[in-house]
Short mmCIF file of C-alpha atoms in Angstrom, two decimals:
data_model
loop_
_atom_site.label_atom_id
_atom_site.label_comp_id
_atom_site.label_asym_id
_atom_site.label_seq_id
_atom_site.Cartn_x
_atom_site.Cartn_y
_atom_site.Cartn_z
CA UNK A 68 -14.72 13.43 -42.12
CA UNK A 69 -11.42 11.23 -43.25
CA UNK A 70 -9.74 9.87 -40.79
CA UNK A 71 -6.39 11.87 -40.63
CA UNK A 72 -2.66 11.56 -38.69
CA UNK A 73 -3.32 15.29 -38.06
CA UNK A 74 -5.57 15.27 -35.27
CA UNK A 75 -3.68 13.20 -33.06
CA UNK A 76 -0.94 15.35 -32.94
CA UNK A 77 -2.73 18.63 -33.34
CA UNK A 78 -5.99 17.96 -31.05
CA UNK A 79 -4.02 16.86 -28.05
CA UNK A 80 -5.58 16.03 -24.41
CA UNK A 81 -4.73 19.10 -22.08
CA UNK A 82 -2.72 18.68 -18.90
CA UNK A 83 -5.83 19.87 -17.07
CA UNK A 84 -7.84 17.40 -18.90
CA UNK A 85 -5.27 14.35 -17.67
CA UNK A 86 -5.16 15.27 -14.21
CA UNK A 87 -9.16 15.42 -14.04
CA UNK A 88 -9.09 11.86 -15.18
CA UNK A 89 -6.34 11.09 -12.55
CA UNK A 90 -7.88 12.36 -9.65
CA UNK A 91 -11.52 11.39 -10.64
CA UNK A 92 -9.73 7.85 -10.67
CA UNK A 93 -7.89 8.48 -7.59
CA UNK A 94 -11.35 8.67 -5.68
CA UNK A 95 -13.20 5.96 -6.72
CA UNK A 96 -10.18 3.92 -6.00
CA UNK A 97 -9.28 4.82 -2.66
CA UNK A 98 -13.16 4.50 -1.56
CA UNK A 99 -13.17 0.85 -2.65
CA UNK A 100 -9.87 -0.41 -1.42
CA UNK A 101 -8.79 1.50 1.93
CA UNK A 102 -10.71 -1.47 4.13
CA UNK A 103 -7.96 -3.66 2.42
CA UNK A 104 -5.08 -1.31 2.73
CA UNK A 105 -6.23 -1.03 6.62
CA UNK A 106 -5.93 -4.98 6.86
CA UNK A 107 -2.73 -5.04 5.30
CA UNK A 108 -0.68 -2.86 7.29
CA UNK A 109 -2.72 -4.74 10.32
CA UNK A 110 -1.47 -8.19 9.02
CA UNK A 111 2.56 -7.00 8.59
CA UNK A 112 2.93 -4.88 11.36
CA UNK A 113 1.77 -7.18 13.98
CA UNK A 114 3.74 -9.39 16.11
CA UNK A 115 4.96 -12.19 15.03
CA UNK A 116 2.52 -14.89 17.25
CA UNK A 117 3.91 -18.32 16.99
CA UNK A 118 0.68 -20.11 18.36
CA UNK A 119 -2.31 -17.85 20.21
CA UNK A 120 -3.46 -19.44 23.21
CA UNK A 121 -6.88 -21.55 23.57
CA UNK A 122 -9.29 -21.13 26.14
CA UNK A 123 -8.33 -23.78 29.33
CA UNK A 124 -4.81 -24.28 28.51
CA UNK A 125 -2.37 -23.17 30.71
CA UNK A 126 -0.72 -19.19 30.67
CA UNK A 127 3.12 -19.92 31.86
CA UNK A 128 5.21 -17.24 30.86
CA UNK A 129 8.53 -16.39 31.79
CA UNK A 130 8.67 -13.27 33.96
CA UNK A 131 12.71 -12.88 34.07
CA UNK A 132 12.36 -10.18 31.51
CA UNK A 133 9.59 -8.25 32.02
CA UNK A 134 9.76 -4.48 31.06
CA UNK A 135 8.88 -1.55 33.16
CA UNK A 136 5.98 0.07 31.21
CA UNK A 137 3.67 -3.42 31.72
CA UNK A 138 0.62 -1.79 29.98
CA UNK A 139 -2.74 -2.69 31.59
CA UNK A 140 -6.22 -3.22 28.78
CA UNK A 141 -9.38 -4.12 30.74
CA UNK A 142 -10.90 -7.46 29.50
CA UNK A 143 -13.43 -9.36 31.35
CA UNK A 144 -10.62 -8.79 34.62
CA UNK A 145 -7.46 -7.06 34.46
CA UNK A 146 -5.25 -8.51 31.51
CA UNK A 147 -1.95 -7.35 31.62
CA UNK A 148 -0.33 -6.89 28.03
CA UNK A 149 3.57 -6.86 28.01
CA UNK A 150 4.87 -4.04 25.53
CA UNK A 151 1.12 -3.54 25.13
CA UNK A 152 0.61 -6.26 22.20
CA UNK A 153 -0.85 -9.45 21.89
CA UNK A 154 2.64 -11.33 22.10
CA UNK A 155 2.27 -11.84 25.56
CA UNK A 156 -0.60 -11.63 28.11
CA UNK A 157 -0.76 -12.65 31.80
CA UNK A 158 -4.49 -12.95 33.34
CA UNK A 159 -4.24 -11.21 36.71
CA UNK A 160 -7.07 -11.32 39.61
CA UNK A 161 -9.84 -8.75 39.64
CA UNK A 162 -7.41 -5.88 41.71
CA UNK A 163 -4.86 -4.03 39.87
CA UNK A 164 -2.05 -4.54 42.96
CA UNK A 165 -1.89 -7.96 42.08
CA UNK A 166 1.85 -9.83 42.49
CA UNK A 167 3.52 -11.84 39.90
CA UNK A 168 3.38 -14.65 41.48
CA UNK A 169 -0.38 -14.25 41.95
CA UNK A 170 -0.16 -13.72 38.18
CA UNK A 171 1.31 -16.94 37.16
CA UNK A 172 -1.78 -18.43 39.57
CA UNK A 173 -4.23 -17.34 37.91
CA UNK A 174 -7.70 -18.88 37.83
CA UNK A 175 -8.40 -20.45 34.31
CA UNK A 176 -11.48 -18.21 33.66
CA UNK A 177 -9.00 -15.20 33.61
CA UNK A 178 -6.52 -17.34 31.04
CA UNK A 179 -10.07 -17.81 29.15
CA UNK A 180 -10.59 -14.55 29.04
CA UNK A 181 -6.61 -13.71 28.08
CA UNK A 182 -6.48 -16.37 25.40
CA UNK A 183 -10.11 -14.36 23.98
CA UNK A 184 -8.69 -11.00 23.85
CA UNK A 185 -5.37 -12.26 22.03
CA UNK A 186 -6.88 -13.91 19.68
CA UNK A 187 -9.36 -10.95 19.27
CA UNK A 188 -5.98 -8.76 18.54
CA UNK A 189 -4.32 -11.17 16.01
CA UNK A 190 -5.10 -11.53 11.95
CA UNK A 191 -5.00 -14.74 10.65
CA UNK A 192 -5.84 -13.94 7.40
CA UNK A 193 -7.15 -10.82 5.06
CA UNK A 194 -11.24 -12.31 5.65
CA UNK A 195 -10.14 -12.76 9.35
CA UNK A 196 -9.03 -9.15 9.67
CA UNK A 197 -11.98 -7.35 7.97
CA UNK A 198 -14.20 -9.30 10.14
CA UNK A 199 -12.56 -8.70 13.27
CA UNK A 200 -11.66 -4.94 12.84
CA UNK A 201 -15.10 -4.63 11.82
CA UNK A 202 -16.75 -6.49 14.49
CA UNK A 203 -14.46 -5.13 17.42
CA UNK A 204 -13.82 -1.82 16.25
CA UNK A 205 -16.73 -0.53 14.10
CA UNK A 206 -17.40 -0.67 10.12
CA UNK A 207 -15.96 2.70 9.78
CA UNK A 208 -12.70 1.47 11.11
CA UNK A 209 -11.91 -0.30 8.17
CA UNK A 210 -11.85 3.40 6.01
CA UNK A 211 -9.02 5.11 8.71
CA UNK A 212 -6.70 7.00 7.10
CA UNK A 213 -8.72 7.90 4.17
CA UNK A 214 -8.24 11.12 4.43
CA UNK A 215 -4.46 11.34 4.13
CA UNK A 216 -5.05 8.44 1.68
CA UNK A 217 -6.78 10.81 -0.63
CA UNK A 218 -4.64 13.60 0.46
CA UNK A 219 -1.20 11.41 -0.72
CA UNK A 220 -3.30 9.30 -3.84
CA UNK A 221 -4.65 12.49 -5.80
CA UNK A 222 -1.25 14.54 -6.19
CA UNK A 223 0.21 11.27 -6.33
CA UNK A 224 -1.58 9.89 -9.05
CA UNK A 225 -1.52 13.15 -11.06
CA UNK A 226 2.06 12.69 -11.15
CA UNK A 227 2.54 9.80 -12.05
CA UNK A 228 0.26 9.20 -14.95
CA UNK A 229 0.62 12.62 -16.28
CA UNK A 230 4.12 12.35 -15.75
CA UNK A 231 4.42 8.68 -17.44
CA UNK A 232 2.07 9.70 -20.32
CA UNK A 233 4.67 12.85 -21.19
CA UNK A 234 7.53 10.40 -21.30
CA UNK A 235 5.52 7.85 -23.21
CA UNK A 236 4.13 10.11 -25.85
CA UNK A 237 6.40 13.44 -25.74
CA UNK A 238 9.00 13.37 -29.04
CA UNK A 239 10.96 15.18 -26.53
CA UNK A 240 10.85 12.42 -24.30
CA UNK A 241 14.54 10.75 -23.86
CA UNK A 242 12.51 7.57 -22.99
CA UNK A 243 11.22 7.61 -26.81
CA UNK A 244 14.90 8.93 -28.29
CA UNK A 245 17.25 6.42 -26.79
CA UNK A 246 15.08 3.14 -25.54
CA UNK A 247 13.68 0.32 -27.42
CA UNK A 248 9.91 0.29 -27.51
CA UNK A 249 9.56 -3.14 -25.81
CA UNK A 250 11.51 -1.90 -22.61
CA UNK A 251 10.23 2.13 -22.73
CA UNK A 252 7.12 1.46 -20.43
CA UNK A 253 9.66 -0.47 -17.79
CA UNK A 254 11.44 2.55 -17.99
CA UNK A 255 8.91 5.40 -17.89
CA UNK A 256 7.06 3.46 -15.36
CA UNK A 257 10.03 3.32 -13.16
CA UNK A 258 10.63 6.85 -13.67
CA UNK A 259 7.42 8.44 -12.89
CA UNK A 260 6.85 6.53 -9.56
CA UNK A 261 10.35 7.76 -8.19
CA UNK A 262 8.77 11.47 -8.81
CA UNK A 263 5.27 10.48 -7.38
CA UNK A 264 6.59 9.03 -4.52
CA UNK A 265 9.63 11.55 -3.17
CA UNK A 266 7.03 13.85 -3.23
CA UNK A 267 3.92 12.04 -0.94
CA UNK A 268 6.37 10.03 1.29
CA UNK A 269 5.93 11.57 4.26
CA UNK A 270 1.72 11.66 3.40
CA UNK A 271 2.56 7.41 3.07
CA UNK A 272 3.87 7.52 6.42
CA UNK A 273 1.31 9.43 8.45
CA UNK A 274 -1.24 6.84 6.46
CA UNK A 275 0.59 4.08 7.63
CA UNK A 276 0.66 4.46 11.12
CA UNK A 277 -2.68 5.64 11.22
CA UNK A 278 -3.76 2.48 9.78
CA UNK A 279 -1.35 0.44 12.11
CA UNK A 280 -2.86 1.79 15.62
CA UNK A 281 -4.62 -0.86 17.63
CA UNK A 282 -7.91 -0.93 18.58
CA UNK A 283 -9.49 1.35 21.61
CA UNK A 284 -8.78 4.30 20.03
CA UNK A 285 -11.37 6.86 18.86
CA UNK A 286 -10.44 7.96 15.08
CA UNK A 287 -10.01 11.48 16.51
CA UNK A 288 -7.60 10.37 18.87
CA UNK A 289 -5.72 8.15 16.69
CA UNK A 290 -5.00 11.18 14.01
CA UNK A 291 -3.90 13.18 17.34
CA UNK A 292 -1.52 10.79 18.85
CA UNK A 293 0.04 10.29 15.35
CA UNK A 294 0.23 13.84 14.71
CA UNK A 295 2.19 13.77 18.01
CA UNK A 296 4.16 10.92 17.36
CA UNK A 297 5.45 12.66 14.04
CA UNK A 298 5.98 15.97 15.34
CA UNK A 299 8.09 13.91 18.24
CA UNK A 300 10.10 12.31 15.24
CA UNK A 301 10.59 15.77 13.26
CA UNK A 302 11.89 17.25 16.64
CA UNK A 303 14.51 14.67 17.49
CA UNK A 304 15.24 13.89 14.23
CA UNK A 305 15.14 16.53 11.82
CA UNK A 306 12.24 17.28 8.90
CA UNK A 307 14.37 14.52 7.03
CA UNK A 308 13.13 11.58 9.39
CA UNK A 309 10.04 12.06 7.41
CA UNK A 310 11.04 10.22 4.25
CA UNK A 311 12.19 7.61 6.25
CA UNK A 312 12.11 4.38 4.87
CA UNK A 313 11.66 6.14 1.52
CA UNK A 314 14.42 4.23 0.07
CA UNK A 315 12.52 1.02 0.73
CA UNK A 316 9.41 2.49 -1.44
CA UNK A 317 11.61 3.13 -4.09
CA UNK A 318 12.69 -0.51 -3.56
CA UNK A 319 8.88 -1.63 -3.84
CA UNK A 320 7.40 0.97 -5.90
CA UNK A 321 10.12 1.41 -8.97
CA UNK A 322 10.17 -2.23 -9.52
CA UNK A 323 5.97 -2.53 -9.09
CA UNK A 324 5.65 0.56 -11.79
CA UNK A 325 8.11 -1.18 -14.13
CA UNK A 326 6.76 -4.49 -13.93
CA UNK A 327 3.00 -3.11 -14.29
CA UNK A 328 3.31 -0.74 -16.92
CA UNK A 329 5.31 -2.96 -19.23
CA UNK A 330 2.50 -6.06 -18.50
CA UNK A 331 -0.08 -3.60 -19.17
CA UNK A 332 1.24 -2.29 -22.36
CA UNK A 333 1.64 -5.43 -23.43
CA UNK A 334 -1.97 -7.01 -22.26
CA UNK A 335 -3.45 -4.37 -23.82
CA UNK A 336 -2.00 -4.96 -27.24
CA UNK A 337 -2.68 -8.75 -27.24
CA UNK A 338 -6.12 -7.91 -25.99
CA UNK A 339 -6.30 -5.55 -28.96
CA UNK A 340 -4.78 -8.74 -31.44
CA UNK A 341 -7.12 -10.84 -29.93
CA UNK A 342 -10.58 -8.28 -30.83
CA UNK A 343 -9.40 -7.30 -34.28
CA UNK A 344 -7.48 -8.37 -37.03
CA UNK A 345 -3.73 -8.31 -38.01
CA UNK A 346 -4.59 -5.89 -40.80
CA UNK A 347 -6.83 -3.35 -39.04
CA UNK A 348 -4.41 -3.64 -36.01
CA UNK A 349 -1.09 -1.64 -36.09
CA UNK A 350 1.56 -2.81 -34.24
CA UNK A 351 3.29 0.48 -34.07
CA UNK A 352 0.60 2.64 -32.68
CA UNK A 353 1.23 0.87 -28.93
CA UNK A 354 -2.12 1.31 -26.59
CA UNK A 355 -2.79 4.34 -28.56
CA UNK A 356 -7.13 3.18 -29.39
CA UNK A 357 -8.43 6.04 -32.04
CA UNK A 358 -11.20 3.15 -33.04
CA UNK A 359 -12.16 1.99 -30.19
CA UNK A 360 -15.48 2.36 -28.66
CA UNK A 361 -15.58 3.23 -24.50
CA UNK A 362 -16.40 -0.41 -23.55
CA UNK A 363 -13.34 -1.72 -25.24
CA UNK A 364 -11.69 0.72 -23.69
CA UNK A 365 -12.78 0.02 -20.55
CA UNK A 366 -13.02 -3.68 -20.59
CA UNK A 367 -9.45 -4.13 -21.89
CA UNK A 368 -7.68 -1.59 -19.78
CA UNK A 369 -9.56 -3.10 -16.86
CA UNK A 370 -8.02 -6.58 -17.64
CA UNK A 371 -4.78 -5.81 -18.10
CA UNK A 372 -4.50 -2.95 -15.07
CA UNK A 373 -5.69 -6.36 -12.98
CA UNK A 374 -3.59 -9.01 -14.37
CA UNK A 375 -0.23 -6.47 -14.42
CA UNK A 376 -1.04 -5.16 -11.03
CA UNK A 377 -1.29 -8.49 -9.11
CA UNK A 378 1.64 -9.91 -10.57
CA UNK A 379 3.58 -7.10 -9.68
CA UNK A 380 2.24 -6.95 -6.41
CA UNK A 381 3.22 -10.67 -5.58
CA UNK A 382 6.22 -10.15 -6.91
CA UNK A 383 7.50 -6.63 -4.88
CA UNK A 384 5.34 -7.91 -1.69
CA UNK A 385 8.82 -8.29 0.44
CA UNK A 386 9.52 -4.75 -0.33
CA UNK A 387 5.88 -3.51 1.11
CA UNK A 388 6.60 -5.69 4.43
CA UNK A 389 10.10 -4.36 5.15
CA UNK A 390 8.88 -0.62 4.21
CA UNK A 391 5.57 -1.31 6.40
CA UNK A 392 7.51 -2.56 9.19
CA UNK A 393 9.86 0.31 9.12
CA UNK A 394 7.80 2.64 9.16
CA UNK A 395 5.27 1.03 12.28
CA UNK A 396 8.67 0.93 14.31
CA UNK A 397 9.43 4.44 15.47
CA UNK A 398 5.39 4.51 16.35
CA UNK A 399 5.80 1.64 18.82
CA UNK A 400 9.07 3.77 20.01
CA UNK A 401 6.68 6.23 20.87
CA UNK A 402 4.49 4.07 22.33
CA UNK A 403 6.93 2.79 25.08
CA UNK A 404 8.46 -0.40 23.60
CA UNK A 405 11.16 -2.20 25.79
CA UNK A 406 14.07 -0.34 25.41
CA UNK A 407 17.43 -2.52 23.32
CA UNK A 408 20.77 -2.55 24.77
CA UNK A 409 22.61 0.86 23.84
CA UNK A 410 24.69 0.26 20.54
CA UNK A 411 22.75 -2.55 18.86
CA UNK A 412 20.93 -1.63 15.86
CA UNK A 413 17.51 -3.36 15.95
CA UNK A 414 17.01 -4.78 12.60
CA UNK A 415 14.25 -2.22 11.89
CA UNK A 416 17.11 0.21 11.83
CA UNK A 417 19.34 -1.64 8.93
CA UNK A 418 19.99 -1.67 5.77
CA UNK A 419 17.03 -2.78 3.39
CA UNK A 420 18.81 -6.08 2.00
CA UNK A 421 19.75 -6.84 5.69
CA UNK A 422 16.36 -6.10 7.41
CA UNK A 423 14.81 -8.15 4.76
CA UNK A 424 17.29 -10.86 5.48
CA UNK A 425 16.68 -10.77 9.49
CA UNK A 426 12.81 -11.16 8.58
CA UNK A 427 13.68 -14.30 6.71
CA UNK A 428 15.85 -15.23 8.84
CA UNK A 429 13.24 -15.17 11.91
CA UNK A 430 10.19 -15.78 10.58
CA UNK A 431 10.66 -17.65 6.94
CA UNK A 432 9.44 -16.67 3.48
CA UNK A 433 5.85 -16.50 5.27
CA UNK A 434 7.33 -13.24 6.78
CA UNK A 435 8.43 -11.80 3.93
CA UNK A 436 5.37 -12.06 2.32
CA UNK A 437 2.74 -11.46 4.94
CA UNK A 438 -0.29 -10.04 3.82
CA UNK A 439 0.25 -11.07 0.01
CA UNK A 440 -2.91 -11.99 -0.66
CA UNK A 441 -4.14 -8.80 1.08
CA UNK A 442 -1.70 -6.50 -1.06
CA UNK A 443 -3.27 -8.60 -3.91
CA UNK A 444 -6.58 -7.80 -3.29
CA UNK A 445 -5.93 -4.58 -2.87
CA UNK A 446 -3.37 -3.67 -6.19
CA UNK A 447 -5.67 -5.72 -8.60
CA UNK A 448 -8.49 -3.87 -7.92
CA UNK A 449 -7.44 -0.33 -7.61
CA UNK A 450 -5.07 -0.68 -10.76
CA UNK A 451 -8.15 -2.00 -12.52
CA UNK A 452 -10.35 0.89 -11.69
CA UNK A 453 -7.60 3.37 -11.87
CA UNK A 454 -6.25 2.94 -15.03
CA UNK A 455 -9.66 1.92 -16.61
CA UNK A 456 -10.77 5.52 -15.12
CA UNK A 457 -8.04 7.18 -15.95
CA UNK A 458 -7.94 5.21 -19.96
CA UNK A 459 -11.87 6.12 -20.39
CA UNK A 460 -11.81 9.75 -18.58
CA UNK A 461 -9.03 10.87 -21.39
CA UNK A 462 -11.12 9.17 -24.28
CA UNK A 463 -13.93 10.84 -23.49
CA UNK A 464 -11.87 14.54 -23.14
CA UNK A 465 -9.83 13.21 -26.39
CA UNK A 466 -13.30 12.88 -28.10
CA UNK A 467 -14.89 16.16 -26.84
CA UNK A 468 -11.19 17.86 -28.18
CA UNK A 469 -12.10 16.45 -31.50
CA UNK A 470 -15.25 17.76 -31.91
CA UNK A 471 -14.60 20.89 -30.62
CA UNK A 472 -11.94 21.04 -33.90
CA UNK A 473 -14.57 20.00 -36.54
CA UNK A 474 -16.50 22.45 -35.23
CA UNK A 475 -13.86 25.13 -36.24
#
């Protein structure tokens, strides 16, 4: 059979047929890169430890500001954990009516056993924080919040690739009437996320504090205590307290969309210069692949999903910390932080530019972009599979489409 224009336009992939190939992708990817997701929440939520203390050195702390709620976690004795984090921890005797000053005299087996449970509580690094939430709190630990991760990734994704696909192949499209080819998959890219995410924010937020409680929780109990801790927010706060630090998504995930779709276009079609020649390659037909077999497919779409998605990822990682951070906040709230002096805004509670400013300010460029190389190893790999899944799973419908029409 020749090889017409017709079929292109005529035999067209279904909407059905995308989102099968969306959510199909949306699985495969969440199973493989949750444990990462878990360790990167971990790494830019947690306080900000200067230096963790060694075993035989000295616990000194100053006890002029203590708060009331001085949380109490069992270690080998009684450790007492100020705000209940790893920040600070004073080694107490082996009764829980112990003094202050008895405190600060502690025997150095207890500030052995302090400086080992800190340490056991803070991430060093994204190998450091798979091994320790998988040592300390069990394999499956490193999979919590998969459910609402699937829950917020398959409407999500159906969304947004559907939704980019219309505006990058629609005549209809205003992204194809008014914008220059080289910039329409910044655009559409852009576009599509802000729909995607509006609509699973508040999915993104009961993920992320699921994935941000501490150890010595049951995963029962940690869905039930954020349930709680939600339906505490929606009650003081109104159903709109849900999309909280939406705006900073939009801040990380318009940018990340534009930036990966326009450096995956464009991989794609150098990948595609690079396999065949000028004359059998046209320039005009974008990542549109009628030729191609399913491992060129796959292989380039792989590639360039990688390559795109990390440097986006690096790029838009500030973004991910302020919106993680944000987001953590009104869960430690809950939890019983110290309370800050009535009319100060803590800086979780600012404007994006100016939160993002006060982590630089505090904590450096290494604060901005905490858990970079987590986020990394998480986006390259999941926009690999995804969009390699989602280019081969419309192929293969495109293909079935087609010979369902010669058949006719």
């Amino acid at each position: 059979m020749n090889r017409r224009d017709g079929p292109d336009v005529e035999v067209e992939i279904s909407a059905g047929q995308k989102m099968l190939s969306a959510v199909s992708g949306s699985l495969l990817t969440s199973l493989l890169v949750t444990p990462l997701d878990v360790v990167r929440v971990r790494l830019q939520s947690q306080p900000n430890v200067s230096s963790v203390p060694r075993p035989g050195s000295s616990i000194n702390p100053s006890f002029s500001n203590l708060p009331p709620n001085l949380g109490v976690t069992a270690c080998c004795r009684e450790v007492f954990w100020v705000n209940n984090t790893s920040s600070i921890c004073l080694a107490a005797g082996p009764t829980l009516n112990t003094s202050v000053d008895s405190i600060a005299g502690s025997t150095s087996a207890a500030a052995d056993c302090a400086a080992d449970e800190t340490r056991r509580k803070t991430y060093t690094s994204t190998l450091d924080g798979l091994r320790k939430i998988a040592r300390n709190e069990g394999l499956t630990s490193l999979w919590r919040g998969l459910s609402p991760t699937l829950v917020m990734a398959i409407p999500a994704n159906v969304i947004y690739f559907t939704g980019y696909d219309v505006l990058r192949s629609s005549k209809r499209s205003p992204v194809n009437q008014f914008v220059p080819d080289q910039y329409a998959p910044l655009l559409a890219g852009s576009v599509a996320r802000v729909a995607a995410a509006s609509v699973i924010s508040p999915i993104e937020m009961f993920r992320t504090r699921m994935q941000a409680a501490p150890s010595g929780t049951s995963g029962v109990g940690v869905f039930q205590d954020t349930l709680v801790g939600l339906r505490k927010l929606v009650r003081t706060q109104g159903y709109t307290s849900l999309w909280r630090g939406l705006t900073l998504t939009m801040w990380r995930d318009v940018p990340f969309s534009g930036l990966y779709w326009w450096g995956y276009e464009a991989g794609r079609n150098r990948l595609k210069e690079l396999r065949y020649s000028r004359i059998e390659y046209n320039r005009g037909q974008g990542v549109s692949h009628k030729g191609e077999n399913h491992t060129a497919t796959f292989v380039d779409s792989f590639l360039a999903g990688a390559t795109s998605g990390a440097v986006a990822a690096v790029v838009t990682t500030p973004f991910d910390v302020g919106k993680t951070r944000r987001q953590v906040s009104e869960r430690q709230d809950h939890k019983g932080s110290a309370p800050h002096e009535k009319g100060l805004l803590r800086p979780e509670e600012r404007s994006m530019p100016r939160f993002l400013y006060e982590i630089w300010k505090d904590e450096g460029a290494a604060g901005l972009f905490r858990g970079w190389a987590a986020r990394c190893l998480k986006v390259a790999p999941a926009c690999a599979i995804m969009i390699s899944s989602y280019e081969i799973g419309k192929k293969m419908a495109r293909n079935m489409n087609e010979r369902k029409a010669s058949e006719v």
